Protein backbone atom coordinates (compact mmCIF):
# COMPACT_ATOMS: atom_id res chain seq x y z
CA UNK A 1 0.00 0.00 0.00
CA UNK A 2 2.89 2.38 0.76
CA UNK A 3 3.91 2.54 -2.92
CA UNK A 4 0.36 3.29 -4.01
CA UNK A 5 0.04 6.00 -1.37
CA UNK A 6 3.29 7.65 -2.50
CA UNK A 7 2.13 7.64 -6.12
CA UNK A 8 -1.22 9.23 -5.24
CA UNK A 9 0.36 11.84 -2.96
CA UNK A 10 2.95 12.81 -5.56
CA UNK A 11 0.19 13.23 -8.17
CA UNK A 12 -1.83 15.51 -5.88
CA UNK A 13 1.21 17.54 -4.79
CA UNK A 14 2.09 18.07 -8.46
CA UNK A 15 -1.48 19.29 -8.97
CA UNK A 16 -0.92 21.88 -6.23
CA UNK A 17 -2.42 20.24 -3.13
CA UNK A 18 0.18 21.86 -0.90
CA UNK A 19 0.31 21.30 2.85
CA UNK A 20 -3.38 21.29 3.77
CA UNK A 21 -3.90 21.60 7.53
CA UNK A 22 -7.41 20.25 7.77
CA UNK A 23 -9.31 17.50 5.94
CA UNK A 24 -13.09 17.51 5.60
CA UNK A 25 -15.29 14.65 4.45
CA UNK A 26 -18.73 15.79 3.30
CA UNK A 27 -21.60 13.35 3.66
CA UNK A 28 -24.86 12.78 1.82
CA UNK A 29 -26.69 16.03 1.06
CA UNK A 30 -23.91 18.13 2.56
CA UNK A 31 -22.13 19.46 -0.50
CA UNK A 32 -23.00 23.14 -0.13
CA UNK A 33 -20.13 23.80 2.23
CA UNK A 34 -18.09 23.98 -0.97
CA UNK A 35 -19.71 27.35 -1.75
CA UNK A 36 -17.86 28.77 1.27
CA UNK A 37 -14.45 27.66 0.03
CA UNK A 38 -12.03 29.59 -2.09
CA UNK A 39 -11.28 26.68 -4.41
CA UNK A 40 -7.71 26.56 -5.67
CA UNK A 41 -7.65 23.07 -7.18
CA UNK A 42 -10.06 20.24 -7.74
CA UNK A 43 -9.70 16.77 -9.15
CA UNK A 44 -12.34 14.15 -9.90
CA UNK A 45 -11.75 10.95 -7.98
CA UNK A 46 -11.60 8.97 -11.21
CA UNK A 47 -8.53 10.98 -12.30
CA UNK A 48 -6.55 10.34 -9.14
CA UNK A 49 -4.20 7.36 -9.44
CA UNK A 50 -5.09 4.48 -7.11
CA UNK A 51 -8.27 6.17 -5.88
CA UNK A 52 -11.42 4.10 -5.81
CA UNK A 53 -13.85 5.49 -8.43
CA UNK A 54 -17.09 7.18 -7.44
CA UNK A 55 -20.26 5.22 -8.09
CA UNK A 56 -23.15 6.72 -6.14
CA UNK A 57 -24.75 9.32 -8.37
CA UNK A 58 -25.68 11.83 -5.67
CA UNK A 59 -22.06 12.20 -4.67
CA UNK A 60 -20.06 14.37 -7.00
CA UNK A 61 -16.84 12.54 -6.26
CA UNK A 62 -14.19 15.25 -6.17
CA UNK A 63 -11.16 16.09 -4.09
CA UNK A 64 -10.98 19.82 -3.53
CA UNK A 65 -8.12 21.94 -2.25
CA UNK A 66 -8.67 25.50 -1.14
CA UNK A 67 -8.88 28.10 1.58
CA UNK A 68 -11.65 28.00 4.17
CA UNK A 69 -11.69 30.72 6.82
CA UNK A 70 -8.01 31.37 6.16
CA UNK A 71 -6.96 27.71 6.50
CA UNK A 72 -5.67 25.40 3.80
CA UNK A 73 -8.13 22.55 3.53
CA UNK A 74 -8.61 19.42 1.48
CA UNK A 75 -12.20 18.37 1.04
CA UNK A 76 -13.72 15.09 -0.06
CA UNK A 77 -16.94 15.91 -1.83
CA UNK A 78 -18.49 12.48 -1.63
CA UNK A 79 -17.05 9.48 0.13
CA UNK A 80 -16.77 5.74 -0.47
CA UNK A 81 -18.98 3.20 1.27
CA UNK A 82 -18.63 -0.54 1.65
CA UNK A 83 -22.19 -0.91 0.37
CA UNK A 84 -20.88 0.19 -3.03
CA UNK A 85 -18.66 -2.87 -3.09
CA UNK A 86 -15.42 -1.25 -1.92
CA UNK A 87 -13.19 -2.83 0.70
CA UNK A 88 -12.66 -1.03 4.01
CA UNK A 89 -9.09 -0.34 2.86
CA UNK A 90 -10.50 1.40 -0.25
CA UNK A 91 -13.03 3.34 1.78
CA UNK A 92 -10.29 4.72 4.02
CA UNK A 93 -7.57 5.16 1.41
CA UNK A 94 -8.32 8.91 1.00
CA UNK A 95 -7.80 9.45 4.74
CA UNK A 96 -4.29 8.03 4.43
CA UNK A 97 -3.70 10.32 1.43
CA UNK A 98 -4.93 13.44 3.24
CA UNK A 99 -2.68 12.60 6.19
CA UNK A 100 0.37 12.23 3.93
CA UNK A 101 -0.53 15.56 2.28
CA UNK A 102 -0.16 17.07 5.74
CA UNK A 103 -3.50 17.34 7.53
CA UNK A 104 -3.47 17.20 11.32
CA UNK A 105 -7.24 17.40 11.81
CA UNK A 106 -10.08 15.55 10.10
CA UNK A 107 -13.71 16.71 10.26
CA UNK A 108 -16.49 14.45 9.06
CA UNK A 109 -20.17 14.90 8.36
CA UNK A 110 -22.76 12.27 7.60
CA UNK A 111 -26.47 11.53 7.45
CA UNK A 112 -27.80 9.15 10.08
CA UNK A 113 -31.03 7.75 11.44
CA UNK A 114 -32.03 8.72 14.99
CA UNK A 115 -32.24 5.69 17.26
CA UNK A 116 -32.58 7.91 20.32
CA UNK A 117 -36.16 9.11 19.93
CA UNK A 118 -35.49 12.24 21.96
CA UNK A 119 -33.58 13.38 18.88
CA UNK A 120 -35.65 14.70 15.97
CA UNK A 121 -35.05 14.63 12.23
CA UNK A 122 -33.34 17.73 10.95
CA UNK A 123 -31.31 18.07 14.17
CA UNK A 124 -27.58 17.51 14.48
CA UNK A 125 -25.66 15.06 16.66
CA UNK A 126 -22.04 15.36 17.65
CA UNK A 127 -20.51 11.89 17.65
CA UNK A 128 -19.08 11.28 21.08
CA UNK A 129 -18.25 7.59 20.57
CA UNK A 130 -19.02 4.83 18.09
CA UNK A 131 -19.73 1.15 17.55
CA UNK A 132 -18.24 -0.60 14.57
CA UNK A 133 -20.96 -2.99 13.39
CA UNK A 134 -19.59 -3.42 9.88
CA UNK A 135 -18.13 -6.81 10.62
CA UNK A 136 -14.52 -6.02 9.80
CA UNK A 137 -11.82 -3.39 10.31
CA UNK A 138 -9.97 -1.12 7.88
CA UNK A 139 -6.84 -2.13 9.81
CA UNK A 140 -7.29 -5.87 9.18
CA UNK A 141 -4.71 -6.38 6.45
CA UNK A 142 -1.21 -7.67 6.00
CA UNK A 143 1.42 -4.97 6.48
CA UNK A 144 -0.77 -2.55 8.43
CA UNK A 145 2.01 -2.14 11.00
CA UNK A 146 4.08 -0.32 8.37
CA UNK A 147 1.49 2.46 8.42
CA UNK A 148 0.80 2.68 12.15
CA UNK A 149 0.25 0.52 15.18
CA UNK A 150 -1.84 -2.57 14.41
CA UNK A 151 -3.62 -2.51 17.77
CA UNK A 152 -4.71 1.10 17.43
CA UNK A 153 -5.97 2.74 20.62
CA UNK A 154 -9.68 3.57 20.60
CA UNK A 155 -10.08 4.83 24.16
CA UNK A 156 -10.86 8.35 22.97
CA UNK A 157 -11.35 8.36 19.19
CA UNK A 158 -13.00 11.80 19.06
CA UNK A 159 -11.06 14.93 20.00
CA UNK A 160 -12.43 16.28 23.26
CA UNK A 161 -11.17 19.81 22.64
CA UNK A 162 -12.85 20.07 19.24
CA UNK A 163 -16.07 18.64 20.64
CA UNK A 164 -16.08 21.23 23.42
CA UNK A 165 -15.66 23.94 20.80
CA UNK A 166 -18.48 22.49 18.67
CA UNK A 167 -20.82 22.57 21.67
CA UNK A 168 -19.97 26.19 22.44
CA UNK A 169 -20.48 27.21 18.81
CA UNK A 170 -23.85 25.44 18.69
CA UNK A 171 -24.94 27.23 21.85
CA UNK A 172 -23.85 30.64 20.60
CA UNK A 173 -25.70 30.13 17.33
CA UNK A 174 -28.88 28.59 18.76
CA UNK A 175 -28.24 25.29 17.00
CA UNK A 176 -29.52 22.10 18.61
CA UNK A 177 -26.52 19.80 18.84
CA UNK A 178 -27.11 16.49 20.58
CA UNK A 179 -24.27 14.25 21.62
CA UNK A 180 -24.31 10.52 21.20
CA UNK A 181 -23.04 7.17 20.04
CA UNK A 182 -23.03 6.41 16.31
CA UNK A 183 -23.31 2.83 15.12
CA UNK A 184 -22.05 2.00 11.65
CA UNK A 185 -23.69 -0.75 9.64
CA UNK A 186 -22.90 -2.05 6.17
CA UNK A 187 -26.19 -1.21 4.44
CA UNK A 188 -27.32 -0.43 1.79
CA UNK A 189 -30.67 -1.76 2.98
CA UNK A 190 -32.21 0.20 5.81
CA UNK A 191 -32.80 -1.54 9.13
CA UNK A 192 -35.69 -3.75 10.12
CA UNK A 193 -37.77 -2.92 13.19
CA UNK A 194 -35.95 -5.70 15.04
CA UNK A 195 -32.59 -4.19 14.07
CA UNK A 196 -33.63 -0.74 15.31
CA UNK A 197 -34.65 -2.35 18.63
CA UNK A 198 -31.30 -4.13 18.77
CA UNK A 199 -29.37 -0.91 18.08
CA UNK A 200 -31.22 0.83 20.89
CA UNK A 201 -30.49 -1.99 23.33
CA UNK A 202 -26.83 -1.87 22.32
CA UNK A 203 -26.70 1.80 23.25
CA UNK A 204 -26.62 3.52 19.87
CA UNK A 205 -28.13 6.99 19.49
CA UNK A 206 -27.78 7.09 15.72
CA UNK A 207 -27.12 4.66 12.87
CA UNK A 208 -25.50 5.14 9.51
CA UNK A 209 -23.43 3.45 6.83
CA UNK A 210 -20.19 5.42 6.97
CA UNK A 211 -17.70 7.36 9.10
CA UNK A 212 -16.48 4.68 11.52
CA UNK A 213 -13.90 3.24 9.09
CA UNK A 214 -12.49 6.73 8.44
CA UNK A 215 -12.43 7.46 12.17
CA UNK A 216 -10.53 4.24 12.86
CA UNK A 217 -7.90 5.04 10.23
CA UNK A 218 -7.63 8.66 11.38
CA UNK A 219 -6.89 7.35 14.87
CA UNK A 220 -4.43 4.87 13.41
CA UNK A 221 -2.64 7.89 11.94
CA UNK A 222 -3.03 9.90 15.17
CA UNK A 223 -5.06 12.65 13.55
CA UNK A 224 -7.43 14.76 15.63
CA UNK A 225 -10.95 13.89 14.55
CA UNK A 226 -14.51 15.01 15.06
CA UNK A 227 -17.74 14.07 13.32
CA UNK A 228 -21.26 15.47 13.18
CA UNK A 229 -24.36 13.62 11.99
CA UNK A 230 -27.46 15.15 10.47
CA UNK A 231 -30.38 13.12 11.75
CA UNK A 232 -32.46 12.49 8.67
CA UNK A 233 -35.09 10.07 9.95
CA UNK A 234 -36.53 8.83 13.22
CA UNK A 235 -36.06 5.11 13.68
CA UNK A 236 -39.04 4.23 15.86
CA UNK A 237 -39.58 0.46 15.61
CA UNK A 238 -43.14 0.80 16.87
CA UNK A 239 -44.11 3.32 14.23
CA UNK A 240 -41.89 2.61 11.26
CA UNK A 241 -42.76 4.02 7.87
CA UNK A 242 -41.05 3.02 4.63
CA UNK A 243 -37.87 5.08 4.19
CA UNK A 244 -37.58 7.24 1.14
CA UNK A 245 -33.93 7.94 0.27
CA UNK A 246 -34.86 11.21 -1.44
CA UNK A 247 -36.47 12.34 1.85
CA UNK A 248 -33.25 11.48 3.68
CA UNK A 249 -31.25 13.58 1.22
CA UNK A 250 -33.76 16.45 1.43
CA UNK A 251 -33.58 16.40 5.24
CA UNK A 252 -29.77 16.48 5.13
CA UNK A 253 -29.92 19.48 2.79
CA UNK A 254 -32.34 21.25 5.10
CA UNK A 255 -29.96 20.86 8.04
CA UNK A 256 -26.97 21.87 5.98
CA UNK A 257 -26.84 25.58 6.93
CA UNK A 258 -26.42 24.61 10.60
CA UNK A 259 -23.69 22.12 9.73
CA UNK A 260 -21.91 24.80 7.69
CA UNK A 261 -22.07 27.23 10.62
CA UNK A 262 -20.55 24.64 12.96
CA UNK A 263 -17.70 23.80 10.60
CA UNK A 264 -17.03 27.40 9.63
CA UNK A 265 -16.88 28.69 13.19
CA UNK A 266 -14.82 25.72 14.32
CA UNK A 267 -12.21 26.19 11.62
CA UNK A 268 -11.72 29.80 12.69
CA UNK A 269 -10.54 28.46 16.06
CA UNK A 270 -8.15 25.78 14.77
N1 LIG B 1 -30.18 3.74 8.86
C1 LIG B 1 -28.97 3.64 8.30
N2 LIG B 1 -28.40 4.64 7.67
C2 LIG B 1 -29.04 5.80 7.59
C3 LIG B 1 -30.30 5.96 8.14
C4 LIG B 1 -30.90 4.87 8.81
O1 LIG B 1 -32.03 4.94 9.32
N3 LIG B 1 -30.67 7.24 7.90
C5 LIG B 1 -29.66 7.82 7.22
N4 LIG B 1 -28.68 6.95 7.03
Tab-separated table of C-alpha atoms and ligand atoms in Angstrom:
chain	number	residue	atom	x	y	z
A	1	UNK	CA	0.000	0.000	0.000
A	2	UNK	CA	2.887	2.378	0.756
A	3	UNK	CA	3.911	2.536	-2.921
A	4	UNK	CA	0.359	3.288	-4.009
A	5	UNK	CA	0.042	6.004	-1.372
A	6	UNK	CA	3.287	7.650	-2.499
A	7	UNK	CA	2.133	7.638	-6.115
A	8	UNK	CA	-1.219	9.230	-5.244
A	9	UNK	CA	0.359	11.836	-2.956
A	10	UNK	CA	2.950	12.814	-5.561
A	11	UNK	CA	0.194	13.234	-8.167
A	12	UNK	CA	-1.830	15.514	-5.885
A	13	UNK	CA	1.208	17.539	-4.790
A	14	UNK	CA	2.085	18.070	-8.459
A	15	UNK	CA	-1.480	19.295	-8.972
A	16	UNK	CA	-0.917	21.880	-6.227
A	17	UNK	CA	-2.423	20.240	-3.131
A	18	UNK	CA	0.181	21.858	-0.900
A	19	UNK	CA	0.315	21.301	2.849
A	20	UNK	CA	-3.378	21.294	3.774
A	21	UNK	CA	-3.902	21.595	7.532
A	22	UNK	CA	-7.412	20.248	7.769
A	23	UNK	CA	-9.312	17.504	5.940
A	24	UNK	CA	-13.086	17.513	5.598
A	25	UNK	CA	-15.295	14.648	4.445
A	26	UNK	CA	-18.732	15.788	3.298
A	27	UNK	CA	-21.598	13.349	3.662
A	28	UNK	CA	-24.858	12.779	1.819
A	29	UNK	CA	-26.687	16.032	1.059
A	30	UNK	CA	-23.914	18.128	2.564
A	31	UNK	CA	-22.126	19.458	-0.497
A	32	UNK	CA	-22.996	23.142	-0.134
A	33	UNK	CA	-20.132	23.798	2.235
A	34	UNK	CA	-18.089	23.979	-0.965
A	35	UNK	CA	-19.706	27.351	-1.750
A	36	UNK	CA	-17.860	28.770	1.271
A	37	UNK	CA	-14.452	27.663	0.034
A	38	UNK	CA	-12.026	29.585	-2.089
A	39	UNK	CA	-11.278	26.680	-4.415
A	40	UNK	CA	-7.705	26.556	-5.668
A	41	UNK	CA	-7.646	23.067	-7.180
A	42	UNK	CA	-10.065	20.241	-7.737
A	43	UNK	CA	-9.695	16.765	-9.154
A	44	UNK	CA	-12.342	14.146	-9.896
A	45	UNK	CA	-11.753	10.947	-7.985
A	46	UNK	CA	-11.598	8.972	-11.208
A	47	UNK	CA	-8.531	10.977	-12.305
A	48	UNK	CA	-6.550	10.343	-9.140
A	49	UNK	CA	-4.196	7.361	-9.442
A	50	UNK	CA	-5.094	4.480	-7.111
A	51	UNK	CA	-8.272	6.175	-5.875
A	52	UNK	CA	-11.424	4.104	-5.805
A	53	UNK	CA	-13.846	5.487	-8.426
A	54	UNK	CA	-17.087	7.176	-7.441
A	55	UNK	CA	-20.264	5.218	-8.086
A	56	UNK	CA	-23.150	6.715	-6.143
A	57	UNK	CA	-24.745	9.322	-8.371
A	58	UNK	CA	-25.680	11.826	-5.665
A	59	UNK	CA	-22.063	12.197	-4.673
A	60	UNK	CA	-20.057	14.365	-7.000
A	61	UNK	CA	-16.840	12.543	-6.257
A	62	UNK	CA	-14.193	15.247	-6.166
A	63	UNK	CA	-11.162	16.087	-4.090
A	64	UNK	CA	-10.976	19.820	-3.534
A	65	UNK	CA	-8.121	21.943	-2.251
A	66	UNK	CA	-8.666	25.497	-1.138
A	67	UNK	CA	-8.879	28.098	1.579
A	68	UNK	CA	-11.648	28.000	4.168
A	69	UNK	CA	-11.694	30.720	6.821
A	70	UNK	CA	-8.009	31.368	6.158
A	71	UNK	CA	-6.958	27.715	6.501
A	72	UNK	CA	-5.671	25.401	3.804
A	73	UNK	CA	-8.128	22.554	3.531
A	74	UNK	CA	-8.606	19.423	1.484
A	75	UNK	CA	-12.203	18.366	1.037
A	76	UNK	CA	-13.717	15.094	-0.057
A	77	UNK	CA	-16.937	15.906	-1.832
A	78	UNK	CA	-18.490	12.478	-1.626
A	79	UNK	CA	-17.051	9.484	0.128
A	80	UNK	CA	-16.775	5.740	-0.466
A	81	UNK	CA	-18.979	3.202	1.274
A	82	UNK	CA	-18.633	-0.536	1.653
A	83	UNK	CA	-22.188	-0.908	0.373
A	84	UNK	CA	-20.885	0.187	-3.031
A	85	UNK	CA	-18.660	-2.867	-3.085
A	86	UNK	CA	-15.422	-1.246	-1.925
A	87	UNK	CA	-13.195	-2.827	0.698
A	88	UNK	CA	-12.665	-1.033	4.008
A	89	UNK	CA	-9.093	-0.342	2.857
A	90	UNK	CA	-10.498	1.400	-0.253
A	91	UNK	CA	-13.034	3.340	1.784
A	92	UNK	CA	-10.293	4.721	4.024
A	93	UNK	CA	-7.567	5.165	1.410
A	94	UNK	CA	-8.325	8.906	0.999
A	95	UNK	CA	-7.795	9.451	4.740
A	96	UNK	CA	-4.288	8.028	4.428
A	97	UNK	CA	-3.701	10.317	1.435
A	98	UNK	CA	-4.926	13.437	3.240
A	99	UNK	CA	-2.682	12.596	6.194
A	100	UNK	CA	0.367	12.230	3.933
A	101	UNK	CA	-0.527	15.557	2.282
A	102	UNK	CA	-0.157	17.072	5.737
A	103	UNK	CA	-3.496	17.344	7.525
A	104	UNK	CA	-3.475	17.204	11.321
A	105	UNK	CA	-7.235	17.396	11.814
A	106	UNK	CA	-10.081	15.554	10.104
A	107	UNK	CA	-13.709	16.710	10.256
A	108	UNK	CA	-16.488	14.449	9.059
A	109	UNK	CA	-20.174	14.900	8.361
A	110	UNK	CA	-22.764	12.269	7.597
A	111	UNK	CA	-26.471	11.529	7.448
A	112	UNK	CA	-27.799	9.150	10.079
A	113	UNK	CA	-31.026	7.746	11.439
A	114	UNK	CA	-32.029	8.717	14.987
A	115	UNK	CA	-32.244	5.686	17.264
A	116	UNK	CA	-32.580	7.911	20.316
A	117	UNK	CA	-36.156	9.108	19.932
A	118	UNK	CA	-35.490	12.245	21.964
A	119	UNK	CA	-33.581	13.378	18.878
A	120	UNK	CA	-35.650	14.696	15.968
A	121	UNK	CA	-35.052	14.630	12.230
A	122	UNK	CA	-33.336	17.729	10.951
A	123	UNK	CA	-31.311	18.067	14.167
A	124	UNK	CA	-27.578	17.506	14.482
A	125	UNK	CA	-25.664	15.059	16.662
A	126	UNK	CA	-22.043	15.362	17.647
A	127	UNK	CA	-20.509	11.887	17.648
A	128	UNK	CA	-19.085	11.276	21.078
A	129	UNK	CA	-18.251	7.589	20.569
A	130	UNK	CA	-19.020	4.832	18.085
A	131	UNK	CA	-19.729	1.146	17.554
A	132	UNK	CA	-18.237	-0.598	14.569
A	133	UNK	CA	-20.957	-2.991	13.392
A	134	UNK	CA	-19.589	-3.419	9.883
A	135	UNK	CA	-18.133	-6.814	10.618
A	136	UNK	CA	-14.519	-6.015	9.801
A	137	UNK	CA	-11.818	-3.395	10.308
A	138	UNK	CA	-9.973	-1.120	7.880
A	139	UNK	CA	-6.839	-2.133	9.805
A	140	UNK	CA	-7.291	-5.867	9.179
A	141	UNK	CA	-4.709	-6.377	6.445
A	142	UNK	CA	-1.212	-7.675	6.002
A	143	UNK	CA	1.415	-4.970	6.482
A	144	UNK	CA	-0.767	-2.551	8.434
A	145	UNK	CA	2.012	-2.138	11.001
A	146	UNK	CA	4.083	-0.324	8.373
A	147	UNK	CA	1.489	2.459	8.419
A	148	UNK	CA	0.796	2.681	12.151
A	149	UNK	CA	0.246	0.518	15.181
A	150	UNK	CA	-1.839	-2.570	14.405
A	151	UNK	CA	-3.618	-2.514	17.773
A	152	UNK	CA	-4.711	1.097	17.433
A	153	UNK	CA	-5.971	2.736	20.620
A	154	UNK	CA	-9.685	3.572	20.597
A	155	UNK	CA	-10.077	4.826	24.163
A	156	UNK	CA	-10.857	8.351	22.970
A	157	UNK	CA	-11.349	8.358	19.185
A	158	UNK	CA	-12.995	11.799	19.055
A	159	UNK	CA	-11.062	14.928	19.996
A	160	UNK	CA	-12.433	16.284	23.256
A	161	UNK	CA	-11.168	19.814	22.643
A	162	UNK	CA	-12.855	20.068	19.236
A	163	UNK	CA	-16.073	18.643	20.644
A	164	UNK	CA	-16.080	21.228	23.425
A	165	UNK	CA	-15.665	23.938	20.796
A	166	UNK	CA	-18.482	22.494	18.671
A	167	UNK	CA	-20.817	22.574	21.673
A	168	UNK	CA	-19.970	26.189	22.440
A	169	UNK	CA	-20.477	27.212	18.807
A	170	UNK	CA	-23.848	25.438	18.695
A	171	UNK	CA	-24.940	27.230	21.849
A	172	UNK	CA	-23.846	30.640	20.597
A	173	UNK	CA	-25.696	30.134	17.325
A	174	UNK	CA	-28.882	28.589	18.761
A	175	UNK	CA	-28.242	25.291	17.001
A	176	UNK	CA	-29.521	22.095	18.612
A	177	UNK	CA	-26.521	19.799	18.840
A	178	UNK	CA	-27.111	16.488	20.575
A	179	UNK	CA	-24.266	14.245	21.624
A	180	UNK	CA	-24.308	10.521	21.201
A	181	UNK	CA	-23.043	7.167	20.041
A	182	UNK	CA	-23.032	6.412	16.311
A	183	UNK	CA	-23.311	2.828	15.120
A	184	UNK	CA	-22.046	2.003	11.646
A	185	UNK	CA	-23.691	-0.751	9.639
A	186	UNK	CA	-22.901	-2.049	6.168
A	187	UNK	CA	-26.193	-1.212	4.437
A	188	UNK	CA	-27.322	-0.428	1.794
A	189	UNK	CA	-30.675	-1.760	2.977
A	190	UNK	CA	-32.211	0.200	5.810
A	191	UNK	CA	-32.795	-1.538	9.128
A	192	UNK	CA	-35.687	-3.746	10.122
A	193	UNK	CA	-37.765	-2.924	13.191
A	194	UNK	CA	-35.947	-5.701	15.044
A	195	UNK	CA	-32.593	-4.192	14.069
A	196	UNK	CA	-33.625	-0.745	15.307
A	197	UNK	CA	-34.647	-2.352	18.629
A	198	UNK	CA	-31.303	-4.126	18.770
A	199	UNK	CA	-29.370	-0.914	18.084
A	200	UNK	CA	-31.224	0.834	20.890
A	201	UNK	CA	-30.491	-1.992	23.326
A	202	UNK	CA	-26.832	-1.867	22.321
A	203	UNK	CA	-26.695	1.801	23.255
A	204	UNK	CA	-26.615	3.521	19.873
A	205	UNK	CA	-28.131	6.990	19.491
A	206	UNK	CA	-27.782	7.089	15.720
A	207	UNK	CA	-27.124	4.665	12.873
A	208	UNK	CA	-25.496	5.139	9.506
A	209	UNK	CA	-23.429	3.446	6.835
A	210	UNK	CA	-20.194	5.419	6.974
A	211	UNK	CA	-17.701	7.364	9.102
A	212	UNK	CA	-16.483	4.682	11.515
A	213	UNK	CA	-13.896	3.242	9.091
A	214	UNK	CA	-12.492	6.728	8.439
A	215	UNK	CA	-12.427	7.462	12.168
A	216	UNK	CA	-10.526	4.238	12.859
A	217	UNK	CA	-7.903	5.044	10.233
A	218	UNK	CA	-7.632	8.662	11.383
A	219	UNK	CA	-6.886	7.351	14.874
A	220	UNK	CA	-4.427	4.872	13.408
A	221	UNK	CA	-2.635	7.893	11.940
A	222	UNK	CA	-3.030	9.902	15.171
A	223	UNK	CA	-5.058	12.649	13.546
A	224	UNK	CA	-7.425	14.760	15.627
A	225	UNK	CA	-10.948	13.891	14.549
A	226	UNK	CA	-14.506	15.012	15.056
A	227	UNK	CA	-17.739	14.074	13.324
A	228	UNK	CA	-21.263	15.475	13.181
A	229	UNK	CA	-24.360	13.620	11.988
A	230	UNK	CA	-27.457	15.155	10.469
A	231	UNK	CA	-30.377	13.119	11.751
A	232	UNK	CA	-32.463	12.490	8.665
A	233	UNK	CA	-35.085	10.070	9.947
A	234	UNK	CA	-36.526	8.828	13.224
A	235	UNK	CA	-36.065	5.111	13.684
A	236	UNK	CA	-39.038	4.231	15.857
A	237	UNK	CA	-39.581	0.464	15.609
A	238	UNK	CA	-43.138	0.802	16.867
A	239	UNK	CA	-44.106	3.324	14.230
A	240	UNK	CA	-41.888	2.612	11.265
A	241	UNK	CA	-42.757	4.025	7.869
A	242	UNK	CA	-41.053	3.020	4.633
A	243	UNK	CA	-37.873	5.082	4.194
A	244	UNK	CA	-37.577	7.236	1.145
A	245	UNK	CA	-33.933	7.939	0.274
A	246	UNK	CA	-34.865	11.208	-1.438
A	247	UNK	CA	-36.474	12.336	1.848
A	248	UNK	CA	-33.249	11.482	3.675
A	249	UNK	CA	-31.246	13.577	1.224
A	250	UNK	CA	-33.756	16.446	1.428
A	251	UNK	CA	-33.576	16.399	5.237
A	252	UNK	CA	-29.770	16.480	5.128
A	253	UNK	CA	-29.918	19.477	2.792
A	254	UNK	CA	-32.335	21.249	5.105
A	255	UNK	CA	-29.956	20.863	8.039
A	256	UNK	CA	-26.968	21.873	5.981
A	257	UNK	CA	-26.835	25.578	6.932
A	258	UNK	CA	-26.416	24.605	10.603
A	259	UNK	CA	-23.694	22.121	9.726
A	260	UNK	CA	-21.910	24.802	7.688
A	261	UNK	CA	-22.070	27.232	10.624
A	262	UNK	CA	-20.554	24.637	12.959
A	263	UNK	CA	-17.696	23.798	10.595
A	264	UNK	CA	-17.028	27.398	9.633
A	265	UNK	CA	-16.878	28.687	13.186
A	266	UNK	CA	-14.821	25.724	14.320
A	267	UNK	CA	-12.209	26.187	11.619
A	268	UNK	CA	-11.722	29.802	12.692
A	269	UNK	CA	-10.543	28.462	16.058
A	270	UNK	CA	-8.148	25.777	14.774
B	1	LIG	N1	-30.178	3.743	8.861
B	1	LIG	C1	-28.973	3.644	8.301
B	1	LIG	N2	-28.396	4.639	7.667
B	1	LIG	C2	-29.040	5.796	7.591
B	1	LIG	C3	-30.299	5.956	8.142
B	1	LIG	C4	-30.897	4.869	8.808
B	1	LIG	O1	-32.029	4.937	9.317
B	1	LIG	N3	-30.674	7.244	7.903
B	1	LIG	C5	-29.664	7.817	7.220
B	1	LIG	N4	-28.678	6.947	7.027
